[in-house]
Amino acid sequence: MKTAARLLTLLVLASACQTATEPGPVPVLKQRFEGQFWVGAAVSLPVLARRDSLVRTHFNSLTAENAMKWKSLHPEPDRYIWEVADSLVAYAHQHGFRLRGHTLNWYQQTPEWVTRDQEGQLHSADSLMALMKEHIHTVVKRYKNDIYAWDVVNEAISDDDSLLFRPNDFYLIAGPTYIENAFRMAHEADPEALLFYNDYSTADPKKRERILELLQDLLNKGVPVHGMGMQGHWDLEQPSLQEIETSIDAYAALGLQVQITELDINCYAYTEQEPQQAEQPWNPTLDSLLAQRYDELFALLERKADKLSAVTFWGVDDSKTWLSNFPVKRRRNYPLLFDSLARPKAAFYRVVD
Ligand code: GLA
């Protein structure tokens, strides 16, 4: 009897210990910011297949990582390929996600025939505008009832402080008018869609001034631009929270809604001049540095929630992030809230805390 009682006590104690150390239910990211901003992720079909439940649990907005770029949808003048983008749209519908469109005009991941003839000569401005109009109308009309916001023009502002516009092919052909035309074309195709200008280094004071100049000019001309997309490819230290805050305030002061459209926190500092840092294994120091950075960042984003309509991560978990191949190929990076096995990291818990 004594032995049986002791055994029972031991069992109860053991199960109490187990309960104490067992993790409770994982909080839900999108619920944490409900009523403040949508929480999104950039996805591909393979990622949705692998992480279906994680994506459906934590996010309420999706962006196609690549599937809606010009090269993916419209690789040749008379050929559109819709299957992948249509599948993403169907998934978003089926599971009640909001969907962002990305992107209608970008100098990268756009086939060369869009801006140049077979000899490599730039098209005339009229030909380019006709091609852009056909593409933008076709894509935006197709997804009129599915996509609530488009990144219309991506990365048109120069990184060089002595230049306002990036001298890409679109600019070389048409000057800055290609930007306003892209917005007008998208608006013609879907007058309900929210139209965003999207860029990186949007919290850099000098680049911010250039972006503000472009946006102010578009607004002065009555161009239908409704939002500013701050990509948010940031690192553990840069940009400062102060610059991020100043930037959100400055874009919002133009009367635009602001979204963080491509958030990830690079675990390596990135400057072009810097010698490349060697790969680090995921470790407790990085875990806590990332947690600290995300914690401070989301505290700020939450304070700015009246100016922000969505925060979208560029990826779901660390198993698939462009930063593990850029700027250094095959150097593992850990920029997201879930680790490469899709387990919430310390950063996740700090953000939802
Ligand atoms: C830019 C683009 C995105 C994506 C990322 C890196 O930020 O806007 O579409 O290509 O680079 O993957």
mmCIF file of C-alpha atoms and ligand atoms in Angstrom:
data_model
loop_
_atom_site.group_PDB
_atom_site.id
_atom_site.type_symbol
_atom_site.label_atom_id
_atom_site.label_comp_id
_atom_site.label_asym_id
_atom_site.label_seq_id
_atom_site.Cartn_x
_atom_site.Cartn_y
_atom_site.Cartn_z
ATOM 1 C CA MET A 1 0.000 0.000 0.000
ATOM 2 C CA LYS A 2 2.730 2.314 1.092
ATOM 3 C CA THR A 3 4.571 1.484 -2.091
ATOM 4 C CA ALA A 4 1.454 2.033 -4.224
ATOM 5 C CA ALA A 5 0.829 5.426 -2.558
ATOM 6 C CA ARG A 6 4.428 6.427 -3.099
ATOM 7 C CA LEU A 7 4.205 5.355 -6.725
ATOM 8 C CA LEU A 8 1.031 7.392 -7.225
ATOM 9 C CA THR A 9 2.668 10.425 -5.632
ATOM 10 C CA LEU A 10 5.654 9.988 -7.890
ATOM 11 C CA LEU A 11 3.405 9.722 -10.948
ATOM 12 C CA VAL A 12 1.452 12.825 -9.995
ATOM 13 C CA LEU A 13 4.668 14.717 -9.349
ATOM 14 C CA ALA A 14 6.092 13.537 -12.639
ATOM 15 C CA SER A 15 3.037 14.644 -14.555
ATOM 16 C CA ALA A 16 3.006 17.995 -12.732
ATOM 17 C CA CYS A 17 6.636 18.499 -13.709
ATOM 18 C CA GLN A 18 5.779 17.602 -17.241
ATOM 19 C CA THR A 19 2.889 20.085 -17.350
ATOM 20 C CA ALA A 20 5.130 22.773 -15.956
ATOM 21 C CA THR A 21 7.765 22.315 -18.630
ATOM 22 C CA GLU A 22 5.498 21.477 -21.565
ATOM 23 C CA PRO A 23 5.088 24.450 -23.861
ATOM 24 C CA GLY A 24 1.596 25.902 -23.789
ATOM 25 C CA PRO A 25 -0.337 26.491 -26.994
ATOM 26 C CA VAL A 26 1.585 28.676 -29.400
ATOM 27 C CA PRO A 27 0.044 32.165 -29.603
ATOM 28 C CA VAL A 28 -1.234 33.209 -33.020
ATOM 29 C CA LEU A 29 0.679 35.963 -34.772
ATOM 30 C CA LYS A 30 -2.211 37.391 -36.808
ATOM 31 C CA GLN A 31 -4.448 37.495 -33.734
ATOM 32 C CA ARG A 32 -1.852 39.503 -31.859
ATOM 33 C CA PHE A 33 -2.228 42.357 -34.365
ATOM 34 C CA GLU A 34 -5.897 41.976 -35.147
ATOM 35 C CA GLY A 35 -7.537 45.351 -35.663
ATOM 36 C CA GLN A 36 -4.090 46.946 -36.087
ATOM 37 C CA PHE A 37 -2.610 45.633 -39.328
ATOM 38 C CA TRP A 38 -2.729 42.576 -41.534
ATOM 39 C CA VAL A 39 0.140 40.143 -41.098
ATOM 40 C CA GLY A 40 1.393 38.724 -44.372
ATOM 41 C CA ALA A 41 3.954 36.382 -45.872
ATOM 42 C CA ALA A 42 5.477 36.094 -49.332
ATOM 43 C CA VAL A 43 4.934 32.557 -50.572
ATOM 44 C CA SER A 44 5.413 30.151 -53.448
ATOM 45 C CA LEU A 45 3.386 27.012 -54.171
ATOM 46 C CA PRO A 46 6.080 24.656 -52.757
ATOM 47 C CA VAL A 47 6.170 26.696 -49.547
ATOM 48 C CA LEU A 48 2.368 26.537 -49.264
ATOM 49 C CA ALA A 49 2.503 22.787 -49.765
ATOM 50 C CA ARG A 50 5.123 22.335 -47.040
ATOM 51 C CA ARG A 51 3.889 24.932 -44.569
ATOM 52 C CA ASP A 52 0.171 25.002 -45.212
ATOM 53 C CA SER A 53 -0.875 24.799 -41.595
ATOM 54 C CA LEU A 54 1.749 27.262 -40.326
ATOM 55 C CA VAL A 55 0.749 29.787 -42.990
ATOM 56 C CA ARG A 56 -2.958 29.396 -42.314
ATOM 57 C CA THR A 57 -2.475 29.648 -38.571
ATOM 58 C CA HIS A 58 -0.331 32.740 -38.364
ATOM 59 C CA PHE A 59 -0.926 34.918 -41.417
ATOM 60 C CA ASN A 60 -3.955 36.595 -42.951
ATOM 61 C CA SER A 61 -2.359 38.148 -46.030
ATOM 62 C CA LEU A 62 -0.246 36.696 -48.842
ATOM 63 C CA THR A 63 2.055 38.042 -51.529
ATOM 64 C CA ALA A 64 3.316 35.916 -54.430
ATOM 65 C CA GLU A 65 7.073 35.792 -53.958
ATOM 66 C CA ASN A 66 7.736 35.483 -57.698
ATOM 67 C CA ALA A 67 4.637 34.166 -59.445
ATOM 68 C CA MET A 68 3.182 37.528 -60.457
ATOM 69 C CA LYS A 69 6.349 39.143 -61.730
ATOM 70 C CA TRP A 70 6.429 39.933 -65.447
ATOM 71 C CA LYS A 71 8.905 37.166 -66.255
ATOM 72 C CA SER A 72 6.786 34.528 -64.526
ATOM 73 C CA LEU A 73 3.420 35.588 -65.958
ATOM 74 C CA HIS A 74 4.357 36.837 -69.401
ATOM 75 C CA PRO A 75 7.685 35.424 -70.581
ATOM 76 C CA GLU A 76 7.061 36.001 -74.285
ATOM 77 C CA PRO A 77 5.101 38.716 -76.093
ATOM 78 C CA ASP A 78 2.134 36.495 -76.958
ATOM 79 C CA ARG A 79 2.292 34.027 -74.141
ATOM 80 C CA TYR A 80 0.929 34.315 -70.618
ATOM 81 C CA ILE A 81 1.352 31.520 -68.065
ATOM 82 C CA TRP A 82 -1.329 31.721 -65.418
ATOM 83 C CA GLU A 83 -1.267 28.353 -63.655
ATOM 84 C CA VAL A 84 0.949 29.172 -60.681
ATOM 85 C CA ALA A 85 -0.521 32.607 -59.990
ATOM 86 C CA ASP A 86 -4.052 31.243 -60.385
ATOM 87 C CA SER A 87 -3.294 28.498 -57.864
ATOM 88 C CA LEU A 88 -2.068 31.050 -55.340
ATOM 89 C CA VAL A 89 -5.197 33.107 -55.894
ATOM 90 C CA ALA A 90 -7.380 30.013 -55.399
ATOM 91 C CA TYR A 91 -5.537 29.145 -52.172
ATOM 92 C CA ALA A 92 -5.993 32.685 -50.884
ATOM 93 C CA HIS A 93 -9.716 32.539 -51.661
ATOM 94 C CA GLN A 94 -10.215 29.141 -50.179
ATOM 95 C CA HIS A 95 -8.617 30.114 -46.895
ATOM 96 C CA GLY A 96 -9.744 33.726 -46.626
ATOM 97 C CA PHE A 97 -6.422 35.521 -47.101
ATOM 98 C CA ARG A 98 -6.072 39.043 -48.407
ATOM 99 C CA LEU A 99 -3.833 39.088 -51.421
ATOM 100 C CA ARG A 100 -1.247 41.688 -52.483
ATOM 101 C CA GLY A 101 -0.099 41.821 -56.097
ATOM 102 C CA HIS A 102 3.640 42.043 -56.704
ATOM 103 C CA THR A 103 4.703 43.611 -59.047
ATOM 104 C CA LEU A 104 3.646 45.305 -62.309
ATOM 105 C CA ASN A 105 6.770 47.260 -63.158
ATOM 106 C CA TRP A 106 10.278 46.309 -62.083
ATOM 107 C CA TYR A 107 13.566 46.466 -63.937
ATOM 108 C CA GLN A 108 14.428 42.981 -62.656
ATOM 109 C CA GLN A 109 12.678 39.697 -63.415
ATOM 110 C CA THR A 110 11.277 41.347 -66.537
ATOM 111 C CA PRO A 111 12.124 39.812 -69.931
ATOM 112 C CA GLU A 112 14.404 41.788 -72.174
ATOM 113 C CA TRP A 113 11.861 41.957 -75.036
ATOM 114 C CA VAL A 114 9.820 44.375 -72.921
ATOM 115 C CA THR A 115 12.342 47.168 -73.344
ATOM 116 C CA ARG A 116 14.613 46.096 -76.243
ATOM 117 C CA ASP A 117 14.332 44.681 -79.744
ATOM 118 C CA GLN A 118 16.197 41.595 -80.948
ATOM 119 C CA GLU A 119 19.301 43.631 -81.709
ATOM 120 C CA GLY A 120 19.311 44.926 -78.166
ATOM 121 C CA GLN A 121 18.159 48.410 -79.161
ATOM 122 C CA LEU A 122 15.793 50.183 -76.801
ATOM 123 C CA HIS A 123 12.178 50.407 -77.990
ATOM 124 C CA SER A 124 10.546 53.755 -78.654
ATOM 125 C CA ALA A 125 8.546 55.297 -75.807
ATOM 126 C CA ASP A 126 5.297 54.611 -77.698
ATOM 127 C CA SER A 127 6.074 50.909 -78.135
ATOM 128 C CA LEU A 128 7.077 50.549 -74.497
ATOM 129 C CA MET A 129 3.899 52.261 -73.286
ATOM 130 C CA ALA A 130 1.787 49.995 -75.497
ATOM 131 C CA LEU A 131 3.506 46.888 -74.089
ATOM 132 C CA MET A 132 3.151 48.099 -70.515
ATOM 133 C CA LYS A 133 -0.508 48.921 -71.027
ATOM 134 C CA GLU A 134 -1.295 45.534 -72.524
ATOM 135 C CA HIS A 135 0.519 43.728 -69.695
ATOM 136 C CA ILE A 136 -0.824 45.804 -66.824
ATOM 137 C CA HIS A 137 -4.403 45.741 -68.121
ATOM 138 C CA THR A 138 -4.345 41.996 -68.742
ATOM 139 C CA VAL A 139 -2.899 41.088 -65.341
ATOM 140 C CA VAL A 140 -4.795 43.589 -63.206
ATOM 141 C CA LYS A 141 -8.151 42.846 -64.859
ATOM 142 C CA ARG A 142 -7.691 39.116 -64.478
ATOM 143 C CA TYR A 143 -7.252 39.461 -60.711
ATOM 144 C CA LYS A 144 -9.620 42.377 -60.202
ATOM 145 C CA ASN A 145 -11.754 40.513 -57.706
ATOM 146 C CA ASP A 146 -8.853 38.794 -55.999
ATOM 147 C CA ILE A 147 -6.117 41.318 -55.335
ATOM 148 C CA TYR A 148 -6.811 44.326 -53.161
ATOM 149 C CA ALA A 149 -3.461 46.098 -53.540
ATOM 150 C CA TRP A 150 -0.720 46.148 -56.172
ATOM 151 C CA ASP A 151 2.931 47.085 -55.951
ATOM 152 C CA VAL A 152 2.668 48.986 -59.208
ATOM 153 C CA VAL A 153 6.220 50.248 -59.542
ATOM 154 C CA ASN A 154 9.108 48.634 -57.689
ATOM 155 C CA GLU A 155 12.496 50.250 -57.048
ATOM 156 C CA ALA A 156 12.408 53.210 -59.458
ATOM 157 C CA ILE A 157 14.458 55.527 -57.253
ATOM 158 C CA SER A 158 18.227 55.606 -57.513
ATOM 159 C CA ASP A 159 20.616 54.503 -54.765
ATOM 160 C CA ASP A 160 23.052 57.126 -55.976
ATOM 161 C CA ASP A 161 22.644 60.372 -54.066
ATOM 162 C CA SER A 162 23.398 62.407 -57.165
ATOM 163 C CA LEU A 163 20.524 60.889 -59.186
ATOM 164 C CA LEU A 164 16.803 60.927 -58.511
ATOM 165 C CA PHE A 165 15.719 58.041 -60.738
ATOM 166 C CA ARG A 166 17.315 54.663 -61.292
ATOM 167 C CA PRO A 167 18.530 54.750 -64.907
ATOM 168 C CA ASN A 168 16.898 51.458 -65.879
ATOM 169 C CA ASP A 169 15.631 50.688 -69.383
ATOM 170 C CA PHE A 170 12.165 52.050 -68.645
ATOM 171 C CA TYR A 171 13.690 55.348 -67.587
ATOM 172 C CA LEU A 172 16.149 55.468 -70.482
ATOM 173 C CA ILE A 173 13.247 55.077 -72.891
ATOM 174 C CA ALA A 174 10.503 57.166 -71.364
ATOM 175 C CA GLY A 175 12.034 59.208 -68.553
ATOM 176 C CA PRO A 176 10.064 59.328 -65.312
ATOM 177 C CA THR A 177 6.721 59.293 -67.166
ATOM 178 C CA TYR A 178 6.786 55.480 -67.176
ATOM 179 C CA ILE A 179 6.102 55.617 -63.452
ATOM 180 C CA GLU A 180 2.982 57.752 -63.588
ATOM 181 C CA ASN A 181 1.744 55.866 -66.646
ATOM 182 C CA ALA A 182 2.066 52.529 -64.839
ATOM 183 C CA PHE A 183 -0.134 53.857 -62.014
ATOM 184 C CA ARG A 184 -2.709 55.269 -64.417
ATOM 185 C CA MET A 185 -2.847 52.006 -66.364
ATOM 186 C CA ALA A 186 -3.343 49.964 -63.193
ATOM 187 C CA HIS A 187 -6.070 52.327 -62.046
ATOM 188 C CA GLU A 188 -7.890 52.070 -65.386
ATOM 189 C CA ALA A 189 -7.800 48.286 -65.106
ATOM 190 C CA ASP A 190 -9.103 48.182 -61.530
ATOM 191 C CA PRO A 191 -10.285 51.476 -60.043
ATOM 192 C CA GLU A 192 -10.847 49.756 -56.688
ATOM 193 C CA ALA A 193 -7.314 48.458 -56.207
ATOM 194 C CA LEU A 194 -4.946 50.229 -53.827
ATOM 195 C CA LEU A 195 -1.827 51.174 -55.723
ATOM 196 C CA PHE A 196 1.575 51.191 -54.039
ATOM 197 C CA TYR A 197 5.025 52.459 -54.836
ATOM 198 C CA ASN A 198 7.469 49.903 -53.327
ATOM 199 C CA ASP A 199 11.188 50.221 -52.607
ATOM 200 C CA TYR A 200 14.109 49.296 -50.319
ATOM 201 C CA SER A 201 16.317 51.563 -48.176
ATOM 202 C CA THR A 202 13.156 53.562 -47.618
ATOM 203 C CA ALA A 203 14.368 54.646 -44.168
ATOM 204 C CA ASP A 204 17.691 55.952 -45.456
ATOM 205 C CA PRO A 205 17.397 59.739 -45.019
ATOM 206 C CA LYS A 206 18.690 60.673 -48.484
ATOM 207 C CA LYS A 207 16.831 57.976 -50.384
ATOM 208 C CA ARG A 208 13.717 58.819 -48.370
ATOM 209 C CA GLU A 209 13.951 62.417 -49.591
ATOM 210 C CA ARG A 210 14.112 61.199 -53.176
ATOM 211 C CA ILE A 211 11.156 58.855 -52.716
ATOM 212 C CA LEU A 212 9.144 61.634 -51.095
ATOM 213 C CA GLU A 213 9.953 63.889 -54.016
ATOM 214 C CA LEU A 214 8.644 61.299 -56.473
ATOM 215 C CA LEU A 215 5.504 60.612 -54.447
ATOM 216 C CA GLN A 216 4.745 64.294 -53.941
ATOM 217 C CA ASP A 217 5.160 64.912 -57.654
ATOM 218 C CA LEU A 218 2.816 62.027 -58.520
ATOM 219 C CA LEU A 219 0.219 63.301 -56.056
ATOM 220 C CA ASN A 220 0.520 66.859 -57.401
ATOM 221 C CA LYS A 221 -0.219 65.523 -60.857
ATOM 222 C CA GLY A 222 -3.274 63.643 -59.636
ATOM 223 C CA VAL A 223 -1.704 60.239 -60.321
ATOM 224 C CA PRO A 224 -3.622 57.461 -58.507
ATOM 225 C CA VAL A 225 -1.050 56.390 -55.924
ATOM 226 C CA HIS A 226 -2.479 55.294 -52.592
ATOM 227 C CA GLY A 227 0.283 53.643 -50.650
ATOM 228 C CA MET A 228 3.968 53.449 -49.869
ATOM 229 C CA GLY A 229 5.533 50.013 -49.547
ATOM 230 C CA MET A 230 8.611 49.983 -47.325
ATOM 231 C CA GLN A 231 10.207 46.666 -48.215
ATOM 232 C CA GLY A 232 11.879 46.252 -44.830
ATOM 233 C CA HIS A 233 14.939 44.192 -45.772
ATOM 234 C CA TRP A 234 16.688 45.309 -42.617
ATOM 235 C CA ASP A 235 19.442 43.950 -40.382
ATOM 236 C CA LEU A 236 20.099 43.577 -36.670
ATOM 237 C CA GLU A 237 21.152 47.206 -36.326
ATOM 238 C CA GLN A 238 20.250 49.172 -39.413
ATOM 239 C CA PRO A 239 18.227 51.201 -40.010
ATOM 240 C CA SER A 240 17.649 52.730 -36.594
ATOM 241 C CA LEU A 241 14.187 52.638 -35.090
ATOM 242 C CA GLN A 242 14.262 56.421 -35.192
ATOM 243 C CA GLU A 243 14.768 56.458 -38.973
ATOM 244 C CA ILE A 244 12.057 53.858 -39.476
ATOM 245 C CA GLU A 245 9.655 55.943 -37.414
ATOM 246 C CA THR A 246 10.552 59.190 -39.181
ATOM 247 C CA SER A 247 10.023 57.445 -42.515
ATOM 248 C CA ILE A 248 6.628 55.962 -41.677
ATOM 249 C CA ASP A 249 5.542 59.403 -40.472
ATOM 250 C CA ALA A 250 6.878 61.150 -43.570
ATOM 251 C CA TYR A 251 5.189 58.805 -46.062
ATOM 252 C CA ALA A 252 1.953 58.872 -44.107
ATOM 253 C CA ALA A 253 2.067 62.681 -43.982
ATOM 254 C CA LEU A 254 1.541 62.658 -47.753
ATOM 255 C CA GLY A 255 -1.827 61.052 -47.098
ATOM 256 C CA LEU A 256 -0.633 57.590 -48.179
ATOM 257 C CA GLN A 257 -1.184 54.367 -46.326
ATOM 258 C CA VAL A 258 2.060 52.675 -45.428
ATOM 259 C CA GLN A 259 2.832 48.965 -45.480
ATOM 260 C CA ILE A 260 5.957 47.032 -44.604
ATOM 261 C CA THR A 261 5.952 44.749 -47.628
ATOM 262 C CA GLU A 262 9.036 42.506 -47.473
ATOM 263 C CA LEU A 263 10.191 42.282 -43.880
ATOM 264 C CA ASP A 264 13.186 40.174 -42.909
ATOM 265 C CA ILE A 265 16.080 40.828 -40.549
ATOM 266 C CA ASN A 266 19.440 39.886 -41.999
ATOM 267 C CA CYS A 267 21.668 38.301 -39.340
ATOM 268 C CA TYR A 268 24.772 39.605 -41.141
ATOM 269 C CA ALA A 269 25.540 43.280 -41.547
ATOM 270 C CA TYR A 270 25.349 44.237 -45.184
ATOM 271 C CA THR A 271 27.337 46.926 -46.855
ATOM 272 C CA GLU A 272 28.711 46.592 -50.338
ATOM 273 C CA GLN A 273 32.225 47.510 -49.257
ATOM 274 C CA GLU A 274 32.350 45.115 -46.365
ATOM 275 C CA PRO A 275 34.303 41.871 -46.628
ATOM 276 C CA GLN A 276 31.841 39.036 -46.606
ATOM 277 C CA GLN A 277 31.180 37.621 -43.174
ATOM 278 C CA ALA A 278 31.550 33.861 -42.813
ATOM 279 C CA GLU A 279 28.478 31.744 -42.186
ATOM 280 C CA GLN A 280 27.465 31.420 -38.559
ATOM 281 C CA PRO A 281 25.525 28.454 -37.302
ATOM 282 C CA TRP A 282 22.239 29.356 -35.652
ATOM 283 C CA ASN A 283 23.173 29.993 -32.019
ATOM 284 C CA PRO A 284 21.767 31.426 -28.791
ATOM 285 C CA THR A 285 23.469 34.783 -29.281
ATOM 286 C CA LEU A 286 21.853 35.275 -32.683
ATOM 287 C CA ASP A 287 18.560 34.004 -31.326
ATOM 288 C CA SER A 288 18.533 36.645 -28.629
ATOM 289 C CA LEU A 289 19.844 39.477 -30.841
ATOM 290 C CA LEU A 290 17.140 38.740 -33.402
ATOM 291 C CA ALA A 291 14.506 38.536 -30.672
ATOM 292 C CA GLN A 292 15.591 41.904 -29.324
ATOM 293 C CA ARG A 293 15.492 43.547 -32.751
ATOM 294 C CA TYR A 294 12.086 42.124 -33.657
ATOM 295 C CA ASP A 295 10.722 43.033 -30.244
ATOM 296 C CA GLU A 296 11.759 46.678 -30.599
ATOM 297 C CA LEU A 297 10.647 46.824 -34.208
ATOM 298 C CA PHE A 298 7.165 45.487 -33.521
ATOM 299 C CA ALA A 299 6.766 47.758 -30.507
ATOM 300 C CA LEU A 300 7.371 50.630 -32.929
ATOM 301 C CA LEU A 301 5.107 49.203 -35.657
ATOM 302 C CA GLU A 302 2.362 48.781 -33.121
ATOM 303 C CA ARG A 303 2.714 52.402 -32.025
ATOM 304 C CA LYS A 304 2.420 53.366 -35.697
ATOM 305 C CA ALA A 305 -0.505 51.046 -36.403
ATOM 306 C CA ASP A 306 -2.804 53.948 -37.325
ATOM 307 C CA LYS A 307 -0.506 54.635 -40.289
ATOM 308 C CA LEU A 308 0.221 51.019 -41.248
ATOM 309 C CA SER A 309 -2.256 48.714 -42.928
ATOM 310 C CA ALA A 310 -0.108 45.579 -43.267
ATOM 311 C CA VAL A 311 3.212 44.058 -42.311
ATOM 312 C CA THR A 312 4.357 41.306 -44.673
ATOM 313 C CA PHE A 313 7.341 39.032 -44.074
ATOM 314 C CA TRP A 314 9.461 38.052 -47.072
ATOM 315 C CA GLY A 315 9.093 34.344 -46.440
ATOM 316 C CA VAL A 316 7.613 32.046 -43.835
ATOM 317 C CA ASP A 317 10.501 30.284 -42.120
ATOM 318 C CA ASP A 318 14.283 30.165 -42.320
ATOM 319 C CA SER A 319 14.348 27.058 -44.528
ATOM 320 C CA LYS A 320 13.531 29.228 -47.535
ATOM 321 C CA THR A 321 14.854 32.759 -47.544
ATOM 322 C CA TRP A 322 16.512 34.675 -50.378
ATOM 323 C CA LEU A 323 19.031 35.940 -47.785
ATOM 324 C CA SER A 324 20.643 32.494 -47.656
ATOM 325 C CA ASN A 325 21.780 33.205 -51.233
ATOM 326 C CA PHE A 326 22.215 36.965 -51.222
ATOM 327 C CA PRO A 327 24.563 38.752 -51.173
ATOM 328 C CA VAL A 328 26.605 35.605 -50.480
ATOM 329 C CA LYS A 329 25.618 32.319 -52.125
ATOM 330 C CA ARG A 330 24.858 29.373 -49.824
ATOM 331 C CA ARG A 331 25.480 31.252 -46.570
ATOM 332 C CA ARG A 332 22.682 30.310 -44.222
ATOM 333 C CA ASN A 333 20.735 33.219 -42.807
ATOM 334 C CA TYR A 334 18.028 33.267 -40.134
ATOM 335 C CA PRO A 335 15.887 36.329 -40.788
ATOM 336 C CA LEU A 336 12.344 35.156 -39.995
ATOM 337 C CA LEU A 337 10.246 34.351 -36.921
ATOM 338 C CA PHE A 338 10.202 30.592 -37.527
ATOM 339 C CA ASP A 339 13.326 28.434 -37.764
ATOM 340 C CA SER A 340 14.156 26.111 -40.639
ATOM 341 C CA LEU A 341 11.988 23.392 -39.078
ATOM 342 C CA ALA A 342 9.124 25.886 -38.786
ATOM 343 C CA ARG A 343 9.394 26.132 -35.004
ATOM 344 C CA PRO A 344 8.756 29.552 -33.462
ATOM 345 C CA LYS A 345 11.994 31.262 -32.459
ATOM 346 C CA ALA A 346 12.569 33.536 -29.460
ATOM 347 C CA ALA A 347 11.818 36.443 -31.827
ATOM 348 C CA PHE A 348 8.337 35.032 -32.456
ATOM 349 C CA TYR A 349 7.556 34.866 -28.752
ATOM 350 C CA ARG A 350 8.820 38.396 -28.179
ATOM 351 C CA VAL A 351 6.704 39.726 -31.042
ATOM 352 C CA VAL A 352 3.496 38.064 -29.848
ATOM 353 C CA ASP A 353 4.223 38.736 -26.189
HETATM 354 C C1 GLA B 1 13.108 42.800 -53.931
HETATM 355 C C2 GLA B 1 11.831 42.484 -54.689
HETATM 356 C C3 GLA B 1 11.223 41.186 -54.264
HETATM 357 C C4 GLA B 1 12.259 40.107 -54.082
HETATM 358 C C5 GLA B 1 13.324 40.586 -53.144
HETATM 359 C C6 GLA B 1 14.401 39.566 -52.893
HETATM 360 O O1 GLA B 1 12.912 43.317 -52.718
HETATM 361 O O2 GLA B 1 10.868 43.481 -54.553
HETATM 362 O O3 GLA B 1 10.300 40.767 -55.222
HETATM 363 O O4 GLA B 1 12.791 39.722 -55.314
HETATM 364 O O5 GLA B 1 13.936 41.697 -53.732
HETATM 365 O O6 GLA B 1 14.023 38.282 -53.068
#
